[in-house]
mmCIF file of N, CA and C in Angstrom:
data_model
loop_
_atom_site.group_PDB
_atom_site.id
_atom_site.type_symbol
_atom_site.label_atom_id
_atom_site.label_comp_id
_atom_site.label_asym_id
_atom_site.label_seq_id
_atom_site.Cartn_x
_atom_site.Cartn_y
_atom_site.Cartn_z
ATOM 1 N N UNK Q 1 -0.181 -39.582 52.237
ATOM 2 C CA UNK Q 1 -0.805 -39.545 53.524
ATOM 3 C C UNK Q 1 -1.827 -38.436 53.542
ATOM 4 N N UNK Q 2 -3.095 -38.684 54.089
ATOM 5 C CA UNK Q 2 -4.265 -37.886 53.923
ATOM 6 C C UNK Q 2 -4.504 -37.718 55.308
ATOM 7 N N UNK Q 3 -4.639 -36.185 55.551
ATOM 8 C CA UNK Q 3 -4.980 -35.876 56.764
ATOM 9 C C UNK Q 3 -6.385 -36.101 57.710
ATOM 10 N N UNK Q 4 -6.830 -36.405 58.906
ATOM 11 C CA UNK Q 4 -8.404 -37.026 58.755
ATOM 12 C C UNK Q 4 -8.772 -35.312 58.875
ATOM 13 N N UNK Q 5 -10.027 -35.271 58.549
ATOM 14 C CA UNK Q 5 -11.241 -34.489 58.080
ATOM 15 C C UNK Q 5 -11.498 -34.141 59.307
ATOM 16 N N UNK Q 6 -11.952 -33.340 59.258
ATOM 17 C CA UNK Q 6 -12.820 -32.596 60.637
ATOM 18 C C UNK Q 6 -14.487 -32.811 59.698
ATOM 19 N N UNK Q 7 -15.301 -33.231 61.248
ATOM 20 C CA UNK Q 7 -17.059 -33.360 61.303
ATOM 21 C C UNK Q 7 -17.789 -32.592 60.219
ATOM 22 N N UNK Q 8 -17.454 -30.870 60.542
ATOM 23 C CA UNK Q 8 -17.547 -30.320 59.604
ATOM 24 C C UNK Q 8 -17.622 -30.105 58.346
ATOM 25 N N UNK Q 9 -16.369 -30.707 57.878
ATOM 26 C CA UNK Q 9 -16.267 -30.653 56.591
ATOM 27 C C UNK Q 9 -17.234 -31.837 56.060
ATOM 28 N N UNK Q 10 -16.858 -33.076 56.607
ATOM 29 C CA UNK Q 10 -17.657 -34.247 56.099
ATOM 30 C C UNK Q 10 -19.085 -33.881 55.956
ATOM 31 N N UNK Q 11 -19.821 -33.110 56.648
ATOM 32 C CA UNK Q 11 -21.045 -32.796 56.541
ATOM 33 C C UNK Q 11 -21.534 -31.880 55.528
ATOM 34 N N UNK Q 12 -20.844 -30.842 55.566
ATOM 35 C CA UNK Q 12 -20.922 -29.844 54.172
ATOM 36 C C UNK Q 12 -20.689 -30.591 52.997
ATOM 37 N N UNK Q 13 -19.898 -31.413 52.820
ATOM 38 C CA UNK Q 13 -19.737 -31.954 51.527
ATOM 39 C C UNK Q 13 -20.787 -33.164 51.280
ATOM 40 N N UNK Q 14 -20.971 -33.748 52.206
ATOM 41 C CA UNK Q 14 -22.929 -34.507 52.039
ATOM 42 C C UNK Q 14 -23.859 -33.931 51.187
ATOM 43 N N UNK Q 15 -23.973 -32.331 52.119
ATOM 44 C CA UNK Q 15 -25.145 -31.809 52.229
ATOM 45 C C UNK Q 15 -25.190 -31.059 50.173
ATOM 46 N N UNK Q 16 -23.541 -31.183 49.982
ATOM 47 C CA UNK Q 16 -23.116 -30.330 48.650
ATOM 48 C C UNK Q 16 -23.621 -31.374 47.557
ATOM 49 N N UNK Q 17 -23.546 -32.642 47.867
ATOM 50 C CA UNK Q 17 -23.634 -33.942 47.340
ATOM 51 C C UNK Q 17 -24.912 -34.155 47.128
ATOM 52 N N UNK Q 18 -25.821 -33.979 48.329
ATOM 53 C CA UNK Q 18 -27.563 -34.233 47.774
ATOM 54 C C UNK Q 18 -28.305 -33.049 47.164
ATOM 55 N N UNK Q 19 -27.364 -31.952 47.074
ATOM 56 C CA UNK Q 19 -28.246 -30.609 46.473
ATOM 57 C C UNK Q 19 -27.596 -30.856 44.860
ATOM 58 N N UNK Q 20 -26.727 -31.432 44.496
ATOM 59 C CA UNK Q 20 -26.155 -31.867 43.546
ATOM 60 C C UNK Q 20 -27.429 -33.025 42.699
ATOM 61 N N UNK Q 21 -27.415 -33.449 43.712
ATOM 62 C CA UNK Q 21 -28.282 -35.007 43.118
ATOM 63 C C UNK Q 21 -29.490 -34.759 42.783
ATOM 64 N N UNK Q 22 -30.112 -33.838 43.725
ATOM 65 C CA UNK Q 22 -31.619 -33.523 43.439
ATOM 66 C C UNK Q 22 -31.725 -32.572 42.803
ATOM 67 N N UNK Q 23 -30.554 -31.590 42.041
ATOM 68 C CA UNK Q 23 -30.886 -30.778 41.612
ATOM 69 C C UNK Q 23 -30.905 -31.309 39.935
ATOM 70 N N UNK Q 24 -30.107 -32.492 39.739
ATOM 71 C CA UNK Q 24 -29.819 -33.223 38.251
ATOM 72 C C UNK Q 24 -31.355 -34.177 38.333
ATOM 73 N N UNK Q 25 -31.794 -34.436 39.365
ATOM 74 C CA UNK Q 25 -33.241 -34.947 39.042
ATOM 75 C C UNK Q 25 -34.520 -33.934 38.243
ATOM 76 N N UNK Q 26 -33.958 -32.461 39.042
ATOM 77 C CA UNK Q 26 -35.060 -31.750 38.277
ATOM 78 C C UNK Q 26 -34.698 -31.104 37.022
ATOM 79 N N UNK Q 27 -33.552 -31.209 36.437
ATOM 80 C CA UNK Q 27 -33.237 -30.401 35.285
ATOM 81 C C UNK Q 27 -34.233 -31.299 34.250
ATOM 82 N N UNK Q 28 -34.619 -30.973 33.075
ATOM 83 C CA UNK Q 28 -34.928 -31.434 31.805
ATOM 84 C C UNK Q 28 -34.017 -30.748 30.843
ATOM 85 N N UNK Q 29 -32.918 -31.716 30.106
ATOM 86 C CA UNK Q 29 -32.748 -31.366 28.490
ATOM 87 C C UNK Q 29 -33.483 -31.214 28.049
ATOM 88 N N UNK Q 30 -33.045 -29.659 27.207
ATOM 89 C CA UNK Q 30 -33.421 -29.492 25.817
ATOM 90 C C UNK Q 30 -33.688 -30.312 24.817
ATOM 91 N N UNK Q 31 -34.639 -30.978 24.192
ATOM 92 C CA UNK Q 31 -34.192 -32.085 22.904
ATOM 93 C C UNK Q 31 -33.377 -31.561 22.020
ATOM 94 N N UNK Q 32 -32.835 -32.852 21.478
ATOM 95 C CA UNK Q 32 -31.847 -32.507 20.508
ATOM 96 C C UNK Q 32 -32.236 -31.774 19.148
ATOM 97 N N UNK Q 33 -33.137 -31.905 18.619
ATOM 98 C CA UNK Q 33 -33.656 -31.523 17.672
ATOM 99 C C UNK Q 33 -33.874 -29.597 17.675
ATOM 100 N N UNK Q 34 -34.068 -29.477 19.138
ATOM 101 C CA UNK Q 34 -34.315 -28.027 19.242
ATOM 102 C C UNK Q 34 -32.754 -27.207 19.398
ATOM 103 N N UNK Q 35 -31.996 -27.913 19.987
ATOM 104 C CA UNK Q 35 -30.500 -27.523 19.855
ATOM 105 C C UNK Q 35 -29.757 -27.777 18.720
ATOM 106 N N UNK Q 36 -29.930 -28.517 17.773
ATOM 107 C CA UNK Q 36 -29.629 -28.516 16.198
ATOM 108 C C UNK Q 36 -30.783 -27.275 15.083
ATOM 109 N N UNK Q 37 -32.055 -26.927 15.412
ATOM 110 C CA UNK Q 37 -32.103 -25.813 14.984
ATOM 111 C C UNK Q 37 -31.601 -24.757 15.457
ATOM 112 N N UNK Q 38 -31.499 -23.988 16.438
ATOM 113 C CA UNK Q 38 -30.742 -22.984 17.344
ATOM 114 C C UNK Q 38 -29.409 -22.739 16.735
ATOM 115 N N UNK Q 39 -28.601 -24.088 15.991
ATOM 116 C CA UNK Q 39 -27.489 -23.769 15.719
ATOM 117 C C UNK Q 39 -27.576 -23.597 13.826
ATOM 118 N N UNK Q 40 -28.403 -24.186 13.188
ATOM 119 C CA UNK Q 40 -28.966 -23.651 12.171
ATOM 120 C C UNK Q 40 -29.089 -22.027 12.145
ATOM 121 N N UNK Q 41 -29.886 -22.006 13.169
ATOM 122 C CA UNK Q 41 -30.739 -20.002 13.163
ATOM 123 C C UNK Q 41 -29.439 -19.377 12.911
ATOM 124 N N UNK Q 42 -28.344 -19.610 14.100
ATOM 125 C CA UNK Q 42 -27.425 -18.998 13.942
ATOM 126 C C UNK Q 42 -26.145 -18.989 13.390
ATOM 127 N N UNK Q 43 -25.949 -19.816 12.791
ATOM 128 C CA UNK Q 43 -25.247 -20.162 11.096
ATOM 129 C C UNK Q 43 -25.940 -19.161 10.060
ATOM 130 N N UNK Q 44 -27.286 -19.148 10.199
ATOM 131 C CA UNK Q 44 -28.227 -18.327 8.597
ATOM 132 C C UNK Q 44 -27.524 -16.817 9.003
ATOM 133 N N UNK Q 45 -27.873 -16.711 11.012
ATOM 134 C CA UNK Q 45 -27.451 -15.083 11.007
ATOM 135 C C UNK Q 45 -26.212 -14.499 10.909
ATOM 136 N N UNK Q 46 -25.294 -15.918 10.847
ATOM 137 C CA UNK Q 46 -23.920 -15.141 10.915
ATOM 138 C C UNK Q 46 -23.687 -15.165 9.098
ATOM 139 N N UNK Q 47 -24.010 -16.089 8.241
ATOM 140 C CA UNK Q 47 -23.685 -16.043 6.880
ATOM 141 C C UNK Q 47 -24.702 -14.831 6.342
ATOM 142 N N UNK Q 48 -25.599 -14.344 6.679
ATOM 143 C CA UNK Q 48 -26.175 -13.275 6.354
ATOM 144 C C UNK Q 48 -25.525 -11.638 6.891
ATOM 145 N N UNK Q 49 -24.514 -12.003 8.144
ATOM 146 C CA UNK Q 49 -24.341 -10.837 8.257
ATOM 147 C C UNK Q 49 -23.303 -10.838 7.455
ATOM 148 N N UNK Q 50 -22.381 -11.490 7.308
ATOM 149 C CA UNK Q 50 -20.725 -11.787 6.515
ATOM 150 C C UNK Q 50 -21.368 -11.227 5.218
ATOM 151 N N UNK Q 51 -22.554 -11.577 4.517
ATOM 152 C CA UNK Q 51 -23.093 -11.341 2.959
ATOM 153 C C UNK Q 51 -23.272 -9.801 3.179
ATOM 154 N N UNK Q 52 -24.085 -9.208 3.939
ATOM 155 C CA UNK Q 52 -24.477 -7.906 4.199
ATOM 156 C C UNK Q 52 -22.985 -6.926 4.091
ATOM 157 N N UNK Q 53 -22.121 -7.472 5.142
ATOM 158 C CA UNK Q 53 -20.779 -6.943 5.232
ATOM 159 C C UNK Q 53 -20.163 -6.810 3.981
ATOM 160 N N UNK Q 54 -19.732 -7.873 3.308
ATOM 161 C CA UNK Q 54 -18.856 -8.003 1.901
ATOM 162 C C UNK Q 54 -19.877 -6.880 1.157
ATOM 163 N N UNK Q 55 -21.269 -6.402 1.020
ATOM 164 C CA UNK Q 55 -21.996 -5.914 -0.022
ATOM 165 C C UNK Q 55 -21.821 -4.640 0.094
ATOM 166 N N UNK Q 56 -21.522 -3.601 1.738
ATOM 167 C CA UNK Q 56 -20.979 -3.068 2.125
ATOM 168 C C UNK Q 56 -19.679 -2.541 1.715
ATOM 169 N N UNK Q 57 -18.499 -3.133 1.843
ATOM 170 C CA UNK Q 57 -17.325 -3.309 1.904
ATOM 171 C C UNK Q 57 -17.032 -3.004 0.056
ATOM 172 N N UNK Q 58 -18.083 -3.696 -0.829
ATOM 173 C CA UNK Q 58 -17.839 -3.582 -2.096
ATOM 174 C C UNK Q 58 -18.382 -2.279 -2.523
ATOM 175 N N UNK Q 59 -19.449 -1.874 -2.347
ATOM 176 C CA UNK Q 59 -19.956 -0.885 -2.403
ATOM 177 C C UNK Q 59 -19.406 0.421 -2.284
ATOM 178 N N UNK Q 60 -18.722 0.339 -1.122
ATOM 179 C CA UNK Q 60 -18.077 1.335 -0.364
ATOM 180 C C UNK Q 60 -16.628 1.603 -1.638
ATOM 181 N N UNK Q 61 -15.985 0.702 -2.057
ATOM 182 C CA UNK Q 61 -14.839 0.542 -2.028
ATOM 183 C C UNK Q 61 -15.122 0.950 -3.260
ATOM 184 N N UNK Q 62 -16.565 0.512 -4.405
ATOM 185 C CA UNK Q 62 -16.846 1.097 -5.426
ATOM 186 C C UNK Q 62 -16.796 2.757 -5.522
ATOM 187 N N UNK Q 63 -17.784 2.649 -4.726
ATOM 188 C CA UNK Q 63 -18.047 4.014 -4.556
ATOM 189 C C UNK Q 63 -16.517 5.617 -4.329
ATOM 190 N N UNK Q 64 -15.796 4.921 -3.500
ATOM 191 C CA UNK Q 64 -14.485 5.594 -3.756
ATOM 192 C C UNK Q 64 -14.219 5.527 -4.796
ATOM 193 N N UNK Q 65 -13.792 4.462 -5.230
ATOM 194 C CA UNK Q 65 -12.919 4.569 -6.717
ATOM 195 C C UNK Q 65 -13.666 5.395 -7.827
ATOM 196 N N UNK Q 66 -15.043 5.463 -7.602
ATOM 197 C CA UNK Q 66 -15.886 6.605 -8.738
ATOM 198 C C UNK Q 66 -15.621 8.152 -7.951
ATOM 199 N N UNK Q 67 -15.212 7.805 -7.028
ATOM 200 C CA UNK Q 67 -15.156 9.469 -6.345
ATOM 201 C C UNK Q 67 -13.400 9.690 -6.992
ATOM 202 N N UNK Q 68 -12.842 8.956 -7.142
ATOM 203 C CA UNK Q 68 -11.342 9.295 -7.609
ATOM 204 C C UNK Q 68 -11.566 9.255 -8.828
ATOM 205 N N UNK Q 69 -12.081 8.343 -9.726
ATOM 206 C CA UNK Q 69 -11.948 8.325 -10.941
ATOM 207 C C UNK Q 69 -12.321 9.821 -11.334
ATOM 208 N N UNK Q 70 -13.387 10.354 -10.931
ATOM 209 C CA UNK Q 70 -14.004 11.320 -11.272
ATOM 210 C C UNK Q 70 -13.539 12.920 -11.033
ATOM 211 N N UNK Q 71 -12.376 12.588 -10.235
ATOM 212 C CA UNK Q 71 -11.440 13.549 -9.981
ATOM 213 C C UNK Q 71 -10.619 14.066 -10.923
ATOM 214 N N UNK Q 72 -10.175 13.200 -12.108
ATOM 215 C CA UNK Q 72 -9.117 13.357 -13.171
ATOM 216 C C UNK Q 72 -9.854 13.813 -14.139
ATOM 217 N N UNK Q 73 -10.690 14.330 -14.475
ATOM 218 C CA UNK Q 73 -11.338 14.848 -15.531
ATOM 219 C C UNK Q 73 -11.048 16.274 -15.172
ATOM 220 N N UNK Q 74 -10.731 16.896 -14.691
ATOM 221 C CA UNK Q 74 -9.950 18.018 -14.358
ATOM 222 C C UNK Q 74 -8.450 18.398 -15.730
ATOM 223 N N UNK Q 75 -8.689 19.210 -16.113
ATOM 224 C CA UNK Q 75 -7.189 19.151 -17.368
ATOM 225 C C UNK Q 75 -6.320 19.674 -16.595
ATOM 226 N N UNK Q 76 -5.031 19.324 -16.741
ATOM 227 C CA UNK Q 76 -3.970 19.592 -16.245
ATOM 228 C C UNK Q 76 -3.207 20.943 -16.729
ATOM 229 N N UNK Q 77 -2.943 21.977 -16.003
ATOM 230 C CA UNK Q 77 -2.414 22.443 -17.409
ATOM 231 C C UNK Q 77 -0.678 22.717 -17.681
ATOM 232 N N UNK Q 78 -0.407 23.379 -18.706
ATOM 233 C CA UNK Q 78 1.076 23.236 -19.370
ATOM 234 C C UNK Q 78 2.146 23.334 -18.360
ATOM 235 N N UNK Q 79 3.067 22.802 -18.578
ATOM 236 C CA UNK Q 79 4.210 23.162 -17.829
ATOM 237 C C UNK Q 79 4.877 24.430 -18.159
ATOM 238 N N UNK Q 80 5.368 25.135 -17.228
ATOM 239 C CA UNK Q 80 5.998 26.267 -17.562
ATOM 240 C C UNK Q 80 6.875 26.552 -18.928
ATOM 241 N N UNK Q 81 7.314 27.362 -19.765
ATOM 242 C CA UNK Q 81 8.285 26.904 -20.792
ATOM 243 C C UNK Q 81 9.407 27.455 -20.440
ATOM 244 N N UNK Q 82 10.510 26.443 -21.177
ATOM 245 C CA UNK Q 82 11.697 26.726 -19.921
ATOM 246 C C UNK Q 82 12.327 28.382 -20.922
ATOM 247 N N UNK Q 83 12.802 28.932 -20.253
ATOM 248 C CA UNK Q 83 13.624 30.207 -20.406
ATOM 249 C C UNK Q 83 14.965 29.813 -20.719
ATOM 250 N N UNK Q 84 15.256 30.691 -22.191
ATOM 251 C CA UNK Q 84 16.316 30.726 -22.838
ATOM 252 C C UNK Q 84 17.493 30.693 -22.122
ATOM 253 N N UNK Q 85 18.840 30.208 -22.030
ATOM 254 C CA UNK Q 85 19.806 30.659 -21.659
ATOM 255 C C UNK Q 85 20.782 31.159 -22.260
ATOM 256 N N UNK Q 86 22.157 31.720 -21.336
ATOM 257 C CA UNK Q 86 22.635 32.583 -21.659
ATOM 258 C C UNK Q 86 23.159 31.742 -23.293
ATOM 259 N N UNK Q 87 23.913 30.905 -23.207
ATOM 260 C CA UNK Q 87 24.573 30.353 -24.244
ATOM 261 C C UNK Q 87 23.666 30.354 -25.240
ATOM 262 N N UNK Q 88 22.512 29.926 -25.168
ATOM 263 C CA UNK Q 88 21.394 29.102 -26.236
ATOM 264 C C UNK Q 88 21.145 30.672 -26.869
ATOM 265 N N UNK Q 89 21.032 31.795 -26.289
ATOM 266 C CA UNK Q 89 20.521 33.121 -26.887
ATOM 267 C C UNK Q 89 21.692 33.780 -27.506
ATOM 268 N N UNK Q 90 23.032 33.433 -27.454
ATOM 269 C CA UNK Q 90 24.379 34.002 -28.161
ATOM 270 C C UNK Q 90 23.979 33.047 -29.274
ATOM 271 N N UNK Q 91 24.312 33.279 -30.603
ATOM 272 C CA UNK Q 91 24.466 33.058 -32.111
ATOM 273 C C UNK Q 91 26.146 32.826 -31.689
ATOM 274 N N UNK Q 92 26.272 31.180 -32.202
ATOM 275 C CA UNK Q 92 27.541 31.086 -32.771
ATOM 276 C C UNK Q 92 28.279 30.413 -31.331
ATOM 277 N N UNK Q 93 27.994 29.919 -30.584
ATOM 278 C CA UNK Q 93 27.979 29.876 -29.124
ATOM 279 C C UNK Q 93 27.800 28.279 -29.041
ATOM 280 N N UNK Q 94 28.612 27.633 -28.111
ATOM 281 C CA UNK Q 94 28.531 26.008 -27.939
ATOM 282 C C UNK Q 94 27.739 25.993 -27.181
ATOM 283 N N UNK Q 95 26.977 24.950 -26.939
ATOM 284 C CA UNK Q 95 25.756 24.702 -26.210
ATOM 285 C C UNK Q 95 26.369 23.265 -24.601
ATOM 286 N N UNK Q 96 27.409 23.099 -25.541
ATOM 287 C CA UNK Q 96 28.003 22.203 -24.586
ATOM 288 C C UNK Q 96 28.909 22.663 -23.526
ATOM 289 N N UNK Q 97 29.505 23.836 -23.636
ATOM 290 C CA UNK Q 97 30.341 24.831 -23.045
ATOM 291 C C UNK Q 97 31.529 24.437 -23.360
ATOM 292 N N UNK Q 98 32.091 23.487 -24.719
ATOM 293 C CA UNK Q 98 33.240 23.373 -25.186
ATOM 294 C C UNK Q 98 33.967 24.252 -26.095
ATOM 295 N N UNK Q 99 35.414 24.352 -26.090
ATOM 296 C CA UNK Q 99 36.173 25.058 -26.706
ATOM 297 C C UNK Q 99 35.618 25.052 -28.463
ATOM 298 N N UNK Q 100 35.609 25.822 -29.337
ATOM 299 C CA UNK Q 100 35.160 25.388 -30.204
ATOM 300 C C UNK Q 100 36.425 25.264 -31.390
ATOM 301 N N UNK Q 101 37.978 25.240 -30.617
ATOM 302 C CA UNK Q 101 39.191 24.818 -31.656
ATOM 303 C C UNK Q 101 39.122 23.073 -31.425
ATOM 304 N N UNK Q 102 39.111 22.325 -32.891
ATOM 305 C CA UNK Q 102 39.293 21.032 -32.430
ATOM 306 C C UNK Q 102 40.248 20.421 -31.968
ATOM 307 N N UNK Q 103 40.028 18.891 -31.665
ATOM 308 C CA UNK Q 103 40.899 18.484 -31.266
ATOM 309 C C UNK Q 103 41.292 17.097 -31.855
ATOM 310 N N UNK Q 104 42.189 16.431 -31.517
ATOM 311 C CA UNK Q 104 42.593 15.558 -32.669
ATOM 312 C C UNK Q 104 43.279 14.754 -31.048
ATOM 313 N N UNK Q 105 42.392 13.660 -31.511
ATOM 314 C CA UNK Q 105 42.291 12.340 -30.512
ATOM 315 C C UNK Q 105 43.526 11.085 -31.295
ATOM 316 N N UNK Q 106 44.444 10.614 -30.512
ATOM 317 C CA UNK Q 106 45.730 9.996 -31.235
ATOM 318 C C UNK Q 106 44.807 8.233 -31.788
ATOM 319 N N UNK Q 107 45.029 8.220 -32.896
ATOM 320 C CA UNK Q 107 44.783 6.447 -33.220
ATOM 321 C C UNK Q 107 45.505 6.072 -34.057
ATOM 322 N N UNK Q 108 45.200 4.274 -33.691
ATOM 323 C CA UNK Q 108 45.860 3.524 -34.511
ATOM 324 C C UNK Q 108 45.919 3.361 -35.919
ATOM 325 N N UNK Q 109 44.901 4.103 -36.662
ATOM 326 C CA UNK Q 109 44.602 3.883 -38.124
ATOM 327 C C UNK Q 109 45.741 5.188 -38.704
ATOM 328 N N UNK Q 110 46.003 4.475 -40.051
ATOM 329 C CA UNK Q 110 47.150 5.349 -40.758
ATOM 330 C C UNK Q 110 46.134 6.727 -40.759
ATOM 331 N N UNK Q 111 47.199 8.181 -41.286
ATOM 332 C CA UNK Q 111 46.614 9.397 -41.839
ATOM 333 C C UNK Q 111 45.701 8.704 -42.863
ATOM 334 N N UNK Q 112 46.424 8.007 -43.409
ATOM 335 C CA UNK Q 112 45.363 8.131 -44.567
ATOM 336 C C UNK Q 112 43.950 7.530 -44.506
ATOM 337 N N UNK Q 113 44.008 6.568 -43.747
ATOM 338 C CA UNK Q 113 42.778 6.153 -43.501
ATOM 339 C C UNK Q 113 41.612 7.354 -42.573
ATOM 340 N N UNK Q 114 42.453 7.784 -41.286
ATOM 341 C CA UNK Q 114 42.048 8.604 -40.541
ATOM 342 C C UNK Q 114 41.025 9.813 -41.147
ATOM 343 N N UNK Q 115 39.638 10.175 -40.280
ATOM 344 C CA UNK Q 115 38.651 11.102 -40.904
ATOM 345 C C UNK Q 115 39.588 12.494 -40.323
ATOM 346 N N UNK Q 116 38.641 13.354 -41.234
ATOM 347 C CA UNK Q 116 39.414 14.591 -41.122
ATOM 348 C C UNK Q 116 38.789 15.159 -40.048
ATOM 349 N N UNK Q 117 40.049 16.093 -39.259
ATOM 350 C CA UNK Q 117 38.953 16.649 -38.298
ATOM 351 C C UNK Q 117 39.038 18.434 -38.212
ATOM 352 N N UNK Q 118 39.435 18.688 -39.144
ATOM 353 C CA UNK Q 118 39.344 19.898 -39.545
ATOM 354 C C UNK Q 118 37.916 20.851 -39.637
ATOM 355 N N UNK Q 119 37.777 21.936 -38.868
ATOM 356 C CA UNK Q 119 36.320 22.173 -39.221
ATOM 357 C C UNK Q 119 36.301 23.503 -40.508
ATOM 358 N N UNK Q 120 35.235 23.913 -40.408
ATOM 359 C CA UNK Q 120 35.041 24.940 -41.291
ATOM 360 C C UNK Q 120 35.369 26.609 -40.470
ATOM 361 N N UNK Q 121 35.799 27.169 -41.055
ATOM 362 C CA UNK Q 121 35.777 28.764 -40.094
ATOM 363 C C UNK Q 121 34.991 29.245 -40.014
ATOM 364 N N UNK Q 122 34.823 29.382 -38.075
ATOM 365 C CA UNK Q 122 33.771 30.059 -37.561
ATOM 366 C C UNK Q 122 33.689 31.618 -37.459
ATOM 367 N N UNK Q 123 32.091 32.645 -37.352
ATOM 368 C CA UNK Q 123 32.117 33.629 -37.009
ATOM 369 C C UNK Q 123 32.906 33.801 -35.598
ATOM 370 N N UNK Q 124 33.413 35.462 -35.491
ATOM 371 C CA UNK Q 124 34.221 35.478 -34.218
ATOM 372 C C UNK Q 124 32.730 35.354 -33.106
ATOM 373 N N UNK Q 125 32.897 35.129 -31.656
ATOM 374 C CA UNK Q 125 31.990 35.246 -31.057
ATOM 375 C C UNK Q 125 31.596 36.556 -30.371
ATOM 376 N N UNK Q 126 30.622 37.154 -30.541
ATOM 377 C CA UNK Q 126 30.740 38.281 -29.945
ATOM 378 C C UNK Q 126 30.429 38.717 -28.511
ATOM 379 N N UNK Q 127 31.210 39.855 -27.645
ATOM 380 C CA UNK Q 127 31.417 40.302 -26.333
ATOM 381 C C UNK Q 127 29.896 39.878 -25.834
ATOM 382 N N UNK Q 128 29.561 38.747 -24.595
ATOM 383 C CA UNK Q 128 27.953 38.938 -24.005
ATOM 384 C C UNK Q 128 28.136 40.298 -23.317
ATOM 385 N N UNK Q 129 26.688 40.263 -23.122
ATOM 386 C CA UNK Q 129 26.656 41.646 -22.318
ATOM 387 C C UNK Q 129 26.278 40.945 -20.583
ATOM 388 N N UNK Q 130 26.504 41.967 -20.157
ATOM 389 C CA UNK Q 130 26.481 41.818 -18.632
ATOM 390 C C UNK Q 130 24.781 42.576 -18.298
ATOM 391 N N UNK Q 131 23.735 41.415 -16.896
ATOM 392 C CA UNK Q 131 22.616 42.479 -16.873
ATOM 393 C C UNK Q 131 23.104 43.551 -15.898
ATOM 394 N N UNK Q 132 22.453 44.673 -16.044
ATOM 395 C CA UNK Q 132 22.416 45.182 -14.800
ATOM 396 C C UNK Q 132 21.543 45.565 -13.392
ATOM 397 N N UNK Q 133 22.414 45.299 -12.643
ATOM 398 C CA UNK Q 133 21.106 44.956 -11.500
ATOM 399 C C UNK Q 133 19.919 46.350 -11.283
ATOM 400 N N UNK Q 134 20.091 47.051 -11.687
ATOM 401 C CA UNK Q 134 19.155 48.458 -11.217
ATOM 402 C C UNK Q 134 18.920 48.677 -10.336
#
């Protein structure tokens, strides 16, 4: 159900109707031909800027990597050398911090087969010294 219209309205929408009509009488299209170059022009300017960009972008990206490369030509130098320790500077001294009486691990193979594990006699070890703090 459609409500009736008031005078008003019916008239404004006439008047909307012939400014409509006469205004599509005076337009002229563009030809087509001139709106198919236009979209040419601007295809060339956008693939020219994308080319410009990437030449940019490579350049740039070159150009860092010669600024880093060129950084390492610098010599590095030695690492500190490590300092003796206490054990490593005693003569006669395990390096592993093991007892140095052996020991005899139980197996299945006869004595006789079994390696010997007897060592040779060691020097006694002698007293370290203590530093003092000063």
């Amino acid at each position: 159900m459609t409500e009736p219209k008031a005078p008003a309205d019916d008239g404004l929408a006439d008047a909307l109707k012939r400014a409509a009509a006469s205004g599509g009488l005076l337009a002229s299209p563009v030809p087509a031909h001139q709106v198919s170059a236009r979209g040419a022009r601007r295809r060339r300017r956008t693939h020219a800027l994308g080319a410009a960009l990437a030449v940019v972008l490579v350049s740039g990206g070159t150009a860092f990597a010669a600024l880093q490369i060129g950084r390492g030509s610098d010599p590095v130098g030695p690492a500190a050398p490590p300092s003796p320790t206490k054990s490593a500077s005693v003569p006669g001294s395990s390096l592993s911090g093991r007892s140095s009486s052996p020991t005899v691990t139980p197996s299945r193979t006869p004595p006789s087969l079994a390696p010997s594990t007897s060592l040779p006699p060691t020097a006694p070890t002698p007293p370290t010294a203590t530093a003092s703090g000063g």
